[in-house]
mmCIF file of C-alpha atoms in Angstrom:
data_model
loop_
_atom_site.group_PDB
_atom_site.id
_atom_site.type_symbol
_atom_site.label_atom_id
_atom_site.label_comp_id
_atom_site.label_asym_id
_atom_site.label_seq_id
_atom_site.Cartn_x
_atom_site.Cartn_y
_atom_site.Cartn_z
ATOM 1 C CA UNK K 256 60.608 103.264 85.680
ATOM 2 C CA UNK K 257 62.791 103.009 82.499
ATOM 3 C CA UNK K 258 65.731 105.927 83.177
ATOM 4 C CA UNK K 259 68.490 104.396 80.773
ATOM 5 C CA UNK K 260 72.668 104.034 81.984
ATOM 6 C CA UNK K 261 73.542 107.496 81.050
ATOM 7 C CA UNK K 262 71.117 109.410 82.761
ATOM 8 C CA UNK K 263 71.484 106.744 85.902
ATOM 9 C CA UNK K 264 74.950 108.191 85.713
ATOM 10 C CA UNK K 265 74.686 111.395 85.511
ATOM 11 C CA UNK K 266 72.672 111.207 88.702
ATOM 12 C CA UNK K 267 75.098 109.648 90.649
ATOM 13 C CA UNK K 268 77.717 111.327 89.705
ATOM 14 C CA UNK K 269 75.457 115.026 91.195
ATOM 15 C CA UNK K 270 74.891 112.740 93.822
ATOM 16 C CA UNK K 271 78.547 111.920 95.058
ATOM 17 C CA UNK K 272 79.184 115.761 94.634
ATOM 18 C CA UNK K 273 76.172 116.656 97.491
ATOM 19 C CA UNK K 274 73.148 116.985 95.878
ATOM 20 C CA UNK K 275 70.455 115.694 97.639
ATOM 21 C CA UNK K 276 67.902 115.704 95.002
ATOM 22 C CA UNK K 277 69.529 113.755 92.516
ATOM 23 C CA UNK K 278 70.591 111.126 94.886
ATOM 24 C CA UNK K 279 66.850 110.747 95.829
ATOM 25 C CA UNK K 280 65.318 110.202 92.394
ATOM 26 C CA UNK K 281 68.045 107.915 92.103
ATOM 27 C CA UNK K 282 68.248 105.348 95.257
ATOM 28 C CA UNK K 283 64.005 106.052 94.442
ATOM 29 C CA UNK K 284 65.134 103.943 90.978
ATOM 30 C CA UNK K 285 67.369 101.534 91.400
ATOM 31 C CA UNK K 286 64.636 99.891 94.674
ATOM 32 C CA UNK K 287 62.693 99.243 91.338
ATOM 33 C CA UNK K 288 65.398 97.548 89.810
ATOM 34 C CA UNK K 289 66.800 95.885 92.936
ATOM 35 C CA UNK K 290 63.223 94.663 93.852
ATOM 36 C CA UNK K 291 62.864 93.650 90.196
ATOM 37 C CA UNK K 292 65.720 91.446 90.401
ATOM 38 C CA UNK K 293 65.693 89.886 93.661
ATOM 39 C CA UNK K 294 61.222 89.364 92.427
ATOM 40 C CA UNK K 295 62.930 87.218 89.758
ATOM 41 C CA UNK K 296 65.360 85.571 91.213
ATOM 42 C CA UNK K 297 63.199 84.775 95.264
ATOM 43 C CA UNK K 298 59.592 84.801 94.067
ATOM 44 C CA UNK K 299 58.416 83.847 97.749
ATOM 45 C CA UNK K 300 58.769 85.804 99.998
ATOM 46 C CA UNK K 301 57.782 89.625 100.204
ATOM 47 C CA UNK K 302 60.032 90.640 102.809
ATOM 48 C CA UNK K 303 62.702 88.675 101.923
ATOM 49 C CA UNK K 304 62.659 90.612 99.095
ATOM 50 C CA UNK K 305 62.153 94.136 101.032
ATOM 51 C CA UNK K 306 65.545 93.091 103.373
ATOM 52 C CA UNK K 307 67.290 92.739 100.245
ATOM 53 C CA UNK K 308 66.491 95.729 98.900
ATOM 54 C CA UNK K 309 66.599 97.499 101.848
ATOM 55 C CA UNK K 310 70.474 95.673 102.306
ATOM 56 C CA UNK K 311 71.977 97.011 98.635
ATOM 57 C CA UNK K 312 70.515 100.418 99.273
ATOM 58 C CA UNK K 313 72.824 100.993 102.767
ATOM 59 C CA UNK K 314 75.689 98.983 101.005
ATOM 60 C CA UNK K 315 74.959 101.024 97.836
ATOM 61 C CA UNK K 316 75.205 104.286 100.267
ATOM 62 C CA UNK K 317 77.795 103.290 102.497
ATOM 63 C CA UNK K 318 80.449 101.455 99.448
ATOM 64 C CA UNK K 319 79.810 104.741 97.141
ATOM 65 C CA UNK K 320 82.734 105.572 97.024
ATOM 66 C CA UNK K 321 83.824 101.735 95.359
ATOM 67 C CA UNK K 322 82.040 103.209 92.346
ATOM 68 C CA UNK K 323 84.398 104.313 89.610
ATOM 69 C CA UNK K 324 83.123 107.271 87.518
ATOM 70 C CA UNK K 325 84.899 105.789 84.699
ATOM 71 C CA UNK K 326 82.561 102.600 84.823
ATOM 72 C CA UNK K 327 78.599 102.106 83.529
ATOM 73 C CA UNK K 328 76.524 102.601 87.150
ATOM 74 C CA UNK K 329 73.641 99.456 86.648
ATOM 75 C CA UNK K 330 76.827 96.784 86.549
ATOM 76 C CA UNK K 331 77.630 97.946 89.825
ATOM 77 C CA UNK K 332 74.516 98.138 91.545
ATOM 78 C CA UNK K 333 73.717 94.352 90.356
ATOM 79 C CA UNK K 334 76.789 93.498 91.266
ATOM 80 C CA UNK K 335 76.447 94.758 94.909
ATOM 81 C CA UNK K 336 72.698 92.691 94.333
ATOM 82 C CA UNK K 337 73.752 89.458 93.819
ATOM 83 C CA UNK K 338 76.602 89.737 96.507
ATOM 84 C CA UNK K 339 73.575 90.191 98.732
ATOM 85 C CA UNK K 340 71.470 87.268 97.370
ATOM 86 C CA UNK K 341 74.430 85.281 97.550
ATOM 87 C CA UNK K 342 75.162 86.195 101.079
ATOM 88 C CA UNK K 343 71.399 85.657 101.688
ATOM 89 C CA UNK K 344 71.573 81.854 100.761
ATOM 90 C CA UNK K 345 74.416 81.902 102.364
ATOM 91 C CA UNK K 346 72.564 82.649 105.597
ATOM 92 C CA UNK K 347 69.639 80.260 105.092
ATOM 93 C CA UNK K 348 70.904 78.175 103.747
ATOM 94 C CA UNK K 349 68.982 77.705 100.260
ATOM 95 C CA UNK K 350 70.532 77.393 96.754
ATOM 96 C CA UNK K 351 68.300 76.649 94.653
ATOM 97 C CA UNK K 352 66.684 78.828 93.305
ATOM 98 C CA UNK K 353 63.597 76.451 91.672
ATOM 99 C CA UNK K 354 60.007 77.508 92.326
ATOM 100 C CA UNK K 355 58.641 75.561 95.158
ATOM 101 C CA UNK K 356 55.924 74.237 93.367
ATOM 102 C CA UNK K 357 58.333 72.929 90.683
ATOM 103 C CA UNK K 358 59.109 70.679 93.360
ATOM 104 C CA UNK K 359 57.866 67.482 95.036
ATOM 105 C CA UNK K 360 56.405 67.021 98.129
ATOM 106 C CA UNK K 361 59.288 65.532 100.240
ATOM 107 C CA UNK K 362 61.303 68.051 98.737
ATOM 108 C CA UNK K 363 59.332 71.152 100.286
ATOM 109 C CA UNK K 364 61.220 70.937 103.497
ATOM 110 C CA UNK K 365 60.737 75.036 104.426
ATOM 111 C CA UNK K 366 58.560 76.449 107.425
ATOM 112 C CA UNK K 367 55.259 74.354 107.574
ATOM 113 C CA UNK K 368 53.631 76.849 109.845
ATOM 114 C CA UNK K 369 49.907 78.046 108.705
ATOM 115 C CA UNK K 370 50.988 81.728 108.686
ATOM 116 C CA UNK K 371 54.002 80.727 105.603
ATOM 117 C CA UNK K 372 51.734 78.750 103.655
ATOM 118 C CA UNK K 373 49.483 80.941 104.193
ATOM 119 C CA UNK K 374 51.208 84.205 103.448
ATOM 120 C CA UNK K 375 52.538 81.134 99.919
ATOM 121 C CA UNK K 376 49.525 81.332 98.382
ATOM 122 C CA UNK K 377 48.422 84.414 98.702
ATOM 123 C CA UNK K 378 51.133 84.653 96.754
ATOM 124 C CA UNK K 379 51.307 82.366 94.932
ATOM 125 C CA UNK K 380 47.797 82.869 94.087
ATOM 126 C CA UNK K 381 48.171 87.119 93.131
ATOM 127 C CA UNK K 382 50.063 85.654 91.006
ATOM 128 C CA UNK K 383 48.068 84.447 88.489
ATOM 129 C CA UNK K 384 46.773 88.152 88.155
ATOM 130 C CA UNK K 385 48.453 91.061 85.392
ATOM 131 C CA UNK K 386 51.352 93.019 87.090
ATOM 132 C CA UNK K 387 49.853 95.861 87.946
ATOM 133 C CA UNK K 388 46.280 94.231 89.960
ATOM 134 C CA UNK K 389 48.991 92.195 91.610
ATOM 135 C CA UNK K 390 50.436 95.285 92.572
ATOM 136 C CA UNK K 391 47.564 96.852 94.154
ATOM 137 C CA UNK K 392 46.072 94.036 95.467
ATOM 138 C CA UNK K 393 49.339 93.462 97.071
ATOM 139 C CA UNK K 394 50.037 96.760 98.501
ATOM 140 C CA UNK K 395 46.326 96.744 99.671
ATOM 141 C CA UNK K 396 45.815 93.111 101.766
ATOM 142 C CA UNK K 397 49.629 92.163 101.573
ATOM 143 C CA UNK K 398 50.911 94.577 102.950
ATOM 144 C CA UNK K 399 47.927 96.619 103.996
ATOM 145 C CA UNK K 400 48.351 100.100 103.431
ATOM 146 C CA UNK K 401 45.811 102.408 103.079
ATOM 147 C CA UNK K 402 43.829 103.728 99.915
ATOM 148 C CA UNK K 403 45.383 106.875 98.900
ATOM 149 C CA UNK K 404 49.238 105.599 100.207
ATOM 150 C CA UNK K 405 48.208 102.309 97.405
ATOM 151 C CA UNK K 406 46.707 105.069 94.860
ATOM 152 C CA UNK K 407 49.737 107.042 95.130
ATOM 153 C CA UNK K 408 52.177 105.181 94.956
ATOM 154 C CA UNK K 409 50.734 103.398 91.654
ATOM 155 C CA UNK K 410 50.515 106.679 90.920
ATOM 156 C CA UNK K 411 46.107 106.179 89.553
ATOM 157 C CA UNK K 412 43.350 107.835 91.187
ATOM 158 C CA UNK K 413 41.641 106.700 94.292
ATOM 159 C CA UNK K 414 38.754 105.519 92.621
ATOM 160 C CA UNK K 415 40.333 103.630 90.084
ATOM 161 C CA UNK K 416 42.183 101.888 92.736
ATOM 162 C CA UNK K 417 39.038 100.456 94.241
ATOM 163 C CA UNK K 418 37.799 99.271 91.497
ATOM 164 C CA UNK K 419 40.917 97.661 89.795
ATOM 165 C CA UNK K 420 41.189 96.117 93.177
ATOM 166 C CA UNK K 421 37.371 95.186 93.145
ATOM 167 C CA UNK K 422 37.742 93.331 90.363
ATOM 168 C CA UNK K 423 40.834 91.798 90.746
ATOM 169 C CA UNK K 424 39.938 90.442 93.861
ATOM 170 C CA UNK K 425 36.220 88.463 92.140
ATOM 171 C CA UNK K 426 38.985 87.554 89.324
ATOM 172 C CA UNK K 427 40.272 85.539 92.119
ATOM 173 C CA UNK K 428 37.618 83.908 94.345
ATOM 174 C CA UNK K 429 36.185 83.145 90.592
ATOM 175 C CA UNK K 430 39.158 82.106 90.562
ATOM 176 C CA UNK K 431 39.177 79.983 93.645
ATOM 177 C CA UNK K 432 35.678 78.712 93.550
ATOM 178 C CA UNK K 433 36.350 76.921 90.132
ATOM 179 C CA UNK K 434 39.342 75.645 91.457
ATOM 180 C CA UNK K 435 41.680 76.757 88.396
ATOM 181 C CA UNK K 436 44.719 77.488 90.760
ATOM 182 C CA UNK K 437 44.935 73.723 92.308
ATOM 183 C CA UNK K 438 47.594 73.691 94.294
ATOM 184 C CA UNK K 439 47.048 71.408 97.637
ATOM 185 C CA UNK K 440 50.132 72.046 100.348
ATOM 186 C CA UNK W 186 59.662 101.023 104.713
ATOM 187 C CA UNK W 187 62.027 101.804 101.989
ATOM 188 C CA UNK W 188 60.819 105.067 101.324
ATOM 189 C CA UNK W 189 62.057 106.604 105.066
ATOM 190 C CA UNK W 190 65.299 104.467 104.439
ATOM 191 C CA UNK W 191 65.956 106.880 101.181
ATOM 192 C CA UNK W 192 65.766 109.254 103.176
ATOM 193 C CA UNK W 193 67.488 108.787 105.918
ATOM 194 C CA UNK W 194 69.978 107.889 103.714
ATOM 195 C CA UNK W 195 69.536 110.843 101.217
ATOM 196 C CA UNK W 196 70.155 113.186 104.693
ATOM 197 C CA UNK W 197 72.278 111.769 105.830
ATOM 198 C CA UNK W 198 74.696 112.922 101.676
ATOM 199 C CA UNK W 199 77.748 113.815 101.763
ATOM 200 C CA UNK W 200 80.102 114.312 98.945
ATOM 201 C CA UNK W 201 82.188 111.741 97.548
ATOM 202 C CA UNK W 202 85.567 112.316 96.145
ATOM 203 C CA UNK W 203 86.395 110.616 93.011
ATOM 204 C CA UNK W 204 89.895 109.300 94.660
ATOM 205 C CA UNK W 205 87.857 108.073 97.718
ATOM 206 C CA UNK W 206 88.673 104.157 97.819
ATOM 207 C CA UNK W 207 93.172 104.851 97.131
ATOM 208 C CA UNK W 208 92.862 107.572 99.937
ATOM 209 C CA UNK W 209 91.882 104.678 101.391
ATOM 210 C CA UNK W 210 94.348 102.532 101.026
ATOM 211 C CA UNK W 211 97.152 104.482 101.071
ATOM 212 C CA UNK W 212 96.062 106.433 104.440
ATOM 213 C CA UNK W 213 95.945 102.167 106.010
ATOM 214 C CA UNK W 214 99.429 101.800 104.010
ATOM 215 C CA UNK W 215 100.948 104.944 105.433
ATOM 216 C CA UNK W 216 99.561 103.936 109.386
ATOM 217 C CA UNK W 217 100.604 100.188 109.218
ATOM 218 C CA UNK W 218 103.980 100.935 107.753
ATOM 219 C CA UNK W 219 104.662 103.413 110.272
ATOM 220 C CA UNK W 220 103.500 101.049 113.852
ATOM 221 C CA UNK W 221 105.537 98.789 111.227
ATOM 222 C CA UNK W 222 108.904 100.474 110.609
ATOM 223 C CA UNK W 223 109.010 101.886 114.380
ATOM 224 C CA UNK W 224 108.695 98.101 115.655
ATOM 225 C CA UNK W 225 111.758 96.642 113.011
ATOM 226 C CA UNK W 226 113.861 100.061 114.492
ATOM 227 C CA UNK W 227 113.236 99.307 117.878
ATOM 228 C CA UNK W 228 113.219 96.002 118.073
ATOM 229 C CA UNK W 229 115.173 94.164 115.716
ATOM 230 C CA UNK W 230 117.064 97.867 115.053
ATOM 231 C CA UNK W 231 118.613 98.625 111.538
ATOM 232 C CA UNK W 232 121.334 96.562 110.087
ATOM 233 C CA UNK W 233 124.335 97.940 110.773
ATOM 234 C CA UNK W 234 126.420 98.588 107.959
ATOM 235 C CA UNK W 235 122.911 100.484 106.137
ATOM 236 C CA UNK W 236 124.412 102.897 104.979
ATOM 237 C CA UNK W 237 127.478 101.759 103.427
ATOM 238 C CA UNK W 238 124.473 98.817 102.180
ATOM 239 C CA UNK W 239 122.184 101.995 100.200
ATOM 240 C CA UNK W 240 125.087 101.403 97.673
ATOM 241 C CA UNK W 241 125.475 98.500 97.479
ATOM 242 C CA UNK W 242 124.128 96.350 94.348
ATOM 243 C CA UNK W 243 121.746 93.855 96.780
ATOM 244 C CA UNK W 244 120.128 95.729 98.592
ATOM 245 C CA UNK W 245 118.187 97.461 95.945
ATOM 246 C CA UNK W 246 117.430 94.365 94.347
ATOM 247 C CA UNK W 247 115.672 92.674 97.783
ATOM 248 C CA UNK W 248 114.880 96.096 97.827
ATOM 249 C CA UNK W 249 112.694 96.222 94.133
ATOM 250 C CA UNK W 250 111.657 92.881 94.515
ATOM 251 C CA UNK W 251 109.474 92.614 98.153
ATOM 252 C CA UNK W 252 108.357 96.365 96.488
ATOM 253 C CA UNK W 253 106.839 94.794 93.192
ATOM 254 C CA UNK W 254 104.998 92.518 95.613
ATOM 255 C CA UNK W 255 103.540 95.259 97.618
ATOM 256 C CA UNK W 256 102.808 97.511 94.226
ATOM 257 C CA UNK W 257 101.540 95.155 92.220
ATOM 258 C CA UNK W 258 99.561 93.917 95.863
ATOM 259 C CA UNK W 259 98.462 97.008 96.306
ATOM 260 C CA UNK W 260 96.879 97.866 92.470
ATOM 261 C CA UNK W 261 95.297 94.503 92.773
ATOM 262 C CA UNK W 262 93.767 95.735 96.283
ATOM 263 C CA UNK W 263 92.568 98.896 94.949
ATOM 264 C CA UNK W 264 90.024 96.722 91.834
ATOM 265 C CA UNK W 265 89.459 93.760 93.912
ATOM 266 C CA UNK W 266 87.521 96.731 97.178
ATOM 267 C CA UNK W 267 85.205 97.211 94.491
ATOM 268 C CA UNK W 268 81.857 95.143 93.802
ATOM 269 C CA UNK W 269 83.122 94.031 89.713
ATOM 270 C CA UNK W 270 86.558 94.198 90.808
ATOM 271 C CA UNK W 271 89.261 91.647 89.497
ATOM 272 C CA UNK W 272 93.079 91.701 89.119
ATOM 273 C CA UNK W 273 93.087 90.843 85.115
ATOM 274 C CA UNK W 274 96.407 91.685 83.549
ATOM 275 C CA UNK W 275 97.623 93.115 87.110
ATOM 276 C CA UNK W 276 98.570 90.361 88.726
ATOM 277 C CA UNK W 277 100.412 88.974 85.471
ATOM 278 C CA UNK W 278 102.494 92.021 86.775
ATOM 279 C CA UNK W 279 104.128 89.689 89.651
ATOM 280 C CA UNK W 280 106.226 87.155 87.001
ATOM 281 C CA UNK W 281 108.286 89.708 86.499
ATOM 282 C CA UNK W 282 109.841 90.524 90.069
ATOM 283 C CA UNK W 283 109.553 86.234 90.267
ATOM 284 C CA UNK W 284 112.340 86.124 87.161
ATOM 285 C CA UNK W 285 113.827 89.062 88.622
ATOM 286 C CA UNK W 286 115.177 86.760 91.643
ATOM 287 C CA UNK W 287 114.111 83.604 89.362
ATOM 288 C CA UNK W 288 117.831 85.055 87.396
ATOM 289 C CA UNK W 289 119.970 85.979 89.951
ATOM 290 C CA UNK W 290 119.498 83.232 92.328
ATOM 291 C CA UNK W 291 120.880 81.160 88.784
ATOM 292 C CA UNK W 292 123.989 83.352 88.528
ATOM 293 C CA UNK W 293 124.767 83.341 91.921
ATOM 294 C CA UNK W 294 124.366 79.708 92.339
ATOM 295 C CA UNK W 295 127.130 79.251 88.680
ATOM 296 C CA UNK W 296 129.471 81.766 90.367
ATOM 297 C CA UNK W 297 129.605 80.910 93.630
ATOM 298 C CA UNK W 298 132.718 78.662 94.613
ATOM 299 C CA UNK W 299 132.544 74.918 95.837
ATOM 300 C CA UNK W 300 131.129 74.443 99.290
ATOM 301 C CA UNK W 301 129.450 77.548 98.106
ATOM 302 C CA UNK W 302 126.047 77.382 97.796
ATOM 303 C CA UNK W 303 124.582 76.267 101.231
ATOM 304 C CA UNK W 304 125.898 80.206 102.476
ATOM 305 C CA UNK W 305 123.801 81.381 99.510
ATOM 306 C CA UNK W 306 120.553 79.281 100.423
ATOM 307 C CA UNK W 307 121.148 79.265 103.788
ATOM 308 C CA UNK W 308 122.814 83.122 104.958
ATOM 309 C CA UNK W 309 123.012 83.130 108.506
ATOM 310 C CA UNK W 310 119.335 83.919 109.566
ATOM 311 C CA UNK W 311 116.969 81.440 107.315
ATOM 312 C CA UNK W 312 115.672 79.622 110.413
ATOM 313 C CA UNK W 313 114.111 83.378 111.091
ATOM 314 C CA UNK W 314 113.251 84.748 107.965
ATOM 315 C CA UNK W 315 109.857 84.193 107.258
ATOM 316 C CA UNK W 316 108.703 84.434 110.505
ATOM 317 C CA UNK W 317 110.418 88.249 111.200
ATOM 318 C CA UNK W 318 108.921 89.202 108.149
ATOM 319 C CA UNK W 319 105.200 87.585 108.801
ATOM 320 C CA UNK W 320 105.601 88.906 112.271
ATOM 321 C CA UNK W 321 106.581 92.486 110.918
ATOM 322 C CA UNK W 322 103.521 91.838 108.032
ATOM 323 C CA UNK W 323 100.982 91.955 110.656
ATOM 324 C CA UNK W 324 100.070 95.943 111.488
ATOM 325 C CA UNK W 325 99.990 97.226 107.831
ATOM 326 C CA UNK W 326 97.646 93.688 107.131
ATOM 327 C CA UNK W 327 95.452 94.650 110.190
ATOM 328 C CA UNK W 328 95.494 98.020 109.238
ATOM 329 C CA UNK W 329 94.501 97.766 105.361
ATOM 330 C CA UNK W 330 91.966 94.642 105.843
ATOM 331 C CA UNK W 331 89.856 97.863 108.310
ATOM 332 C CA UNK W 332 90.462 99.390 105.208
ATOM 333 C CA UNK W 333 88.915 96.394 102.158
ATOM 334 C CA UNK W 334 85.976 96.045 105.345
ATOM 335 C CA UNK W 335 84.853 99.997 104.511
ATOM 336 C CA UNK W 336 85.275 98.924 100.289
ATOM 337 C CA UNK W 337 83.059 96.813 98.665
ATOM 338 C CA UNK W 338 84.900 93.716 97.236
ATOM 339 C CA UNK W 339 83.032 90.480 96.702
ATOM 340 C CA UNK W 340 85.356 88.022 96.168
ATOM 341 C CA UNK W 341 86.185 88.222 99.577
ATOM 342 C CA UNK W 342 89.073 85.142 99.073
ATOM 343 C CA UNK W 343 91.073 86.074 96.124
ATOM 344 C CA UNK W 344 90.442 90.381 98.573
ATOM 345 C CA UNK W 345 92.051 88.598 101.360
ATOM 346 C CA UNK W 346 94.713 86.838 99.727
ATOM 347 C CA UNK W 347 95.502 90.207 97.991
ATOM 348 C CA UNK W 348 95.368 92.124 100.672
ATOM 349 C CA UNK W 349 98.197 89.612 102.632
ATOM 350 C CA UNK W 350 100.262 89.785 99.688
ATOM 351 C CA UNK W 351 100.435 93.940 99.589
ATOM 352 C CA UNK W 352 101.320 93.713 103.833
ATOM 353 C CA UNK W 353 103.829 90.730 103.533
ATOM 354 C CA UNK W 354 105.710 92.622 100.064
ATOM 355 C CA UNK W 355 105.581 95.879 102.561
ATOM 356 C CA UNK W 356 106.718 94.391 105.723
ATOM 357 C CA UNK W 357 109.265 92.412 103.653
ATOM 358 C CA UNK W 358 110.974 95.633 102.488
ATOM 359 C CA UNK W 359 110.685 97.304 106.053
ATOM 360 C CA UNK W 360 112.020 94.053 107.405
ATOM 361 C CA UNK W 361 115.205 94.650 104.784
ATOM 362 C CA UNK W 362 115.950 97.610 106.318
ATOM 363 C CA UNK W 363 117.555 95.253 109.176
ATOM 364 C CA UNK W 364 118.628 92.014 107.100
ATOM 365 C CA UNK W 365 121.888 91.964 106.137
ATOM 366 C CA UNK W 366 121.094 89.153 104.028
ATOM 367 C CA UNK W 367 123.119 89.310 100.886
ATOM 368 C CA UNK W 368 122.429 85.848 98.654
ATOM 369 C CA UNK W 369 119.604 86.370 96.062
ATOM 370 C CA UNK W 370 118.270 82.255 96.647
ATOM 371 C CA UNK W 371 118.376 83.199 100.305
ATOM 372 C CA UNK W 372 115.970 86.391 99.274
ATOM 373 C CA UNK W 373 114.173 84.162 96.219
ATOM 374 C CA UNK W 374 113.031 81.339 99.472
ATOM 375 C CA UNK W 375 112.819 83.344 102.432
ATOM 376 C CA UNK W 376 111.830 86.096 101.981
ATOM 377 C CA UNK W 377 109.053 84.911 99.321
ATOM 378 C CA UNK W 378 108.144 82.388 101.957
ATOM 379 C CA UNK W 379 107.933 85.759 104.439
ATOM 380 C CA UNK W 380 106.216 87.170 102.571
ATOM 381 C CA UNK W 381 103.433 84.293 101.032
ATOM 382 C CA UNK W 382 102.503 84.025 105.160
ATOM 383 C CA UNK W 383 100.605 86.833 105.445
ATOM 384 C CA UNK W 384 98.939 85.969 102.458
ATOM 385 C CA UNK W 385 97.508 83.040 102.878
ATOM 386 C CA UNK W 386 96.485 84.362 106.750
ATOM 387 C CA UNK W 387 94.352 86.352 104.201
ATOM 388 C CA UNK W 388 92.244 83.830 101.661
ATOM 389 C CA UNK W 389 92.111 82.137 104.803
ATOM 390 C CA UNK W 390 90.209 84.453 106.970
ATOM 391 C CA UNK W 391 88.917 86.430 104.184
ATOM 392 C CA UNK W 392 85.762 85.478 104.005
ATOM 393 C CA UNK W 393 85.333 85.914 107.134
ATOM 394 C CA UNK W 394 86.611 89.262 108.041
ATOM 395 C CA UNK W 395 85.115 91.216 104.992
ATOM 396 C CA UNK W 396 82.300 89.887 104.375
ATOM 397 C CA UNK W 397 79.708 93.057 104.174
#
């Protein structure tokens, strides 16, 4: 994941020359960076984050000529991400970047449907796990990917994924039963 | 999902030239100018003394003033069309034509005979001039906005204003082929208003037209 700016720039220049292999590698890396960027700012909604990542990738693709080869690449990418994020706030009419749990109850006006509550709860609970376990459970249970797909994504064996997921679920159950994650709606 | 998307984008990849942004803007200026010149020529007609005017100082002065807006505007547009672009110091170059016309205005007014100042300011077409320039700017404005829509400005109001300014500068330059006014004060007021009109329209419509 830690590809340097210089390496990304090399990939981008090759991509602009028509090298689709380099382009695939570049977009694969940018996808992770964008995901991290939006997750840090939105926290909640996995769907929104995925949408924004895809929107940004499409914009990077269709507007790739606006990158100036004399300039660094990542500021250009993040400027696009930032524009898409602001556009997202504008569309959803939300400007606050405070996580909802930090707000007093009466300010939580957002989406009170049971499904949204459930998804929000799942995400909140998942947030309490270590990053790798969280991602595994998210892939398996929220995105409902197969064990094989999850393993491929994480670069782990299927057995390791099963064991890690099982442990993660155990941790969550213990925490729930013990009332460790106290958050009333 | 995202994997499929990356796959599709990679398959859609076509080479892009380094000067692609500039080419797109040049194409828009060319297309808009052709329509604007044709319109001025057909509906307004060239000034009757055009050939003689080519040797007059004021003709070139006027043209220099309006072309300066077009050039500075276009240079700023080329910057603001990019997500990280800021017009920065380029915008400050606008001071040059403004200063130039200011000095010319003062010289002409100082030298004017008694009662001649009004003619210098109002000429014979003051009421029409800004409106005609604004009208001539329409095809340029549309062509440049079209080009900008496929680029990636992130400050849409400023991008719209600069796009309008460029269209206005070009339109005023083309309009000067028709207009026989020779007063520097006339140009300083009425031409400037004509250039400003599409600039304001651009600032007002930019956030909507340029959204992506």
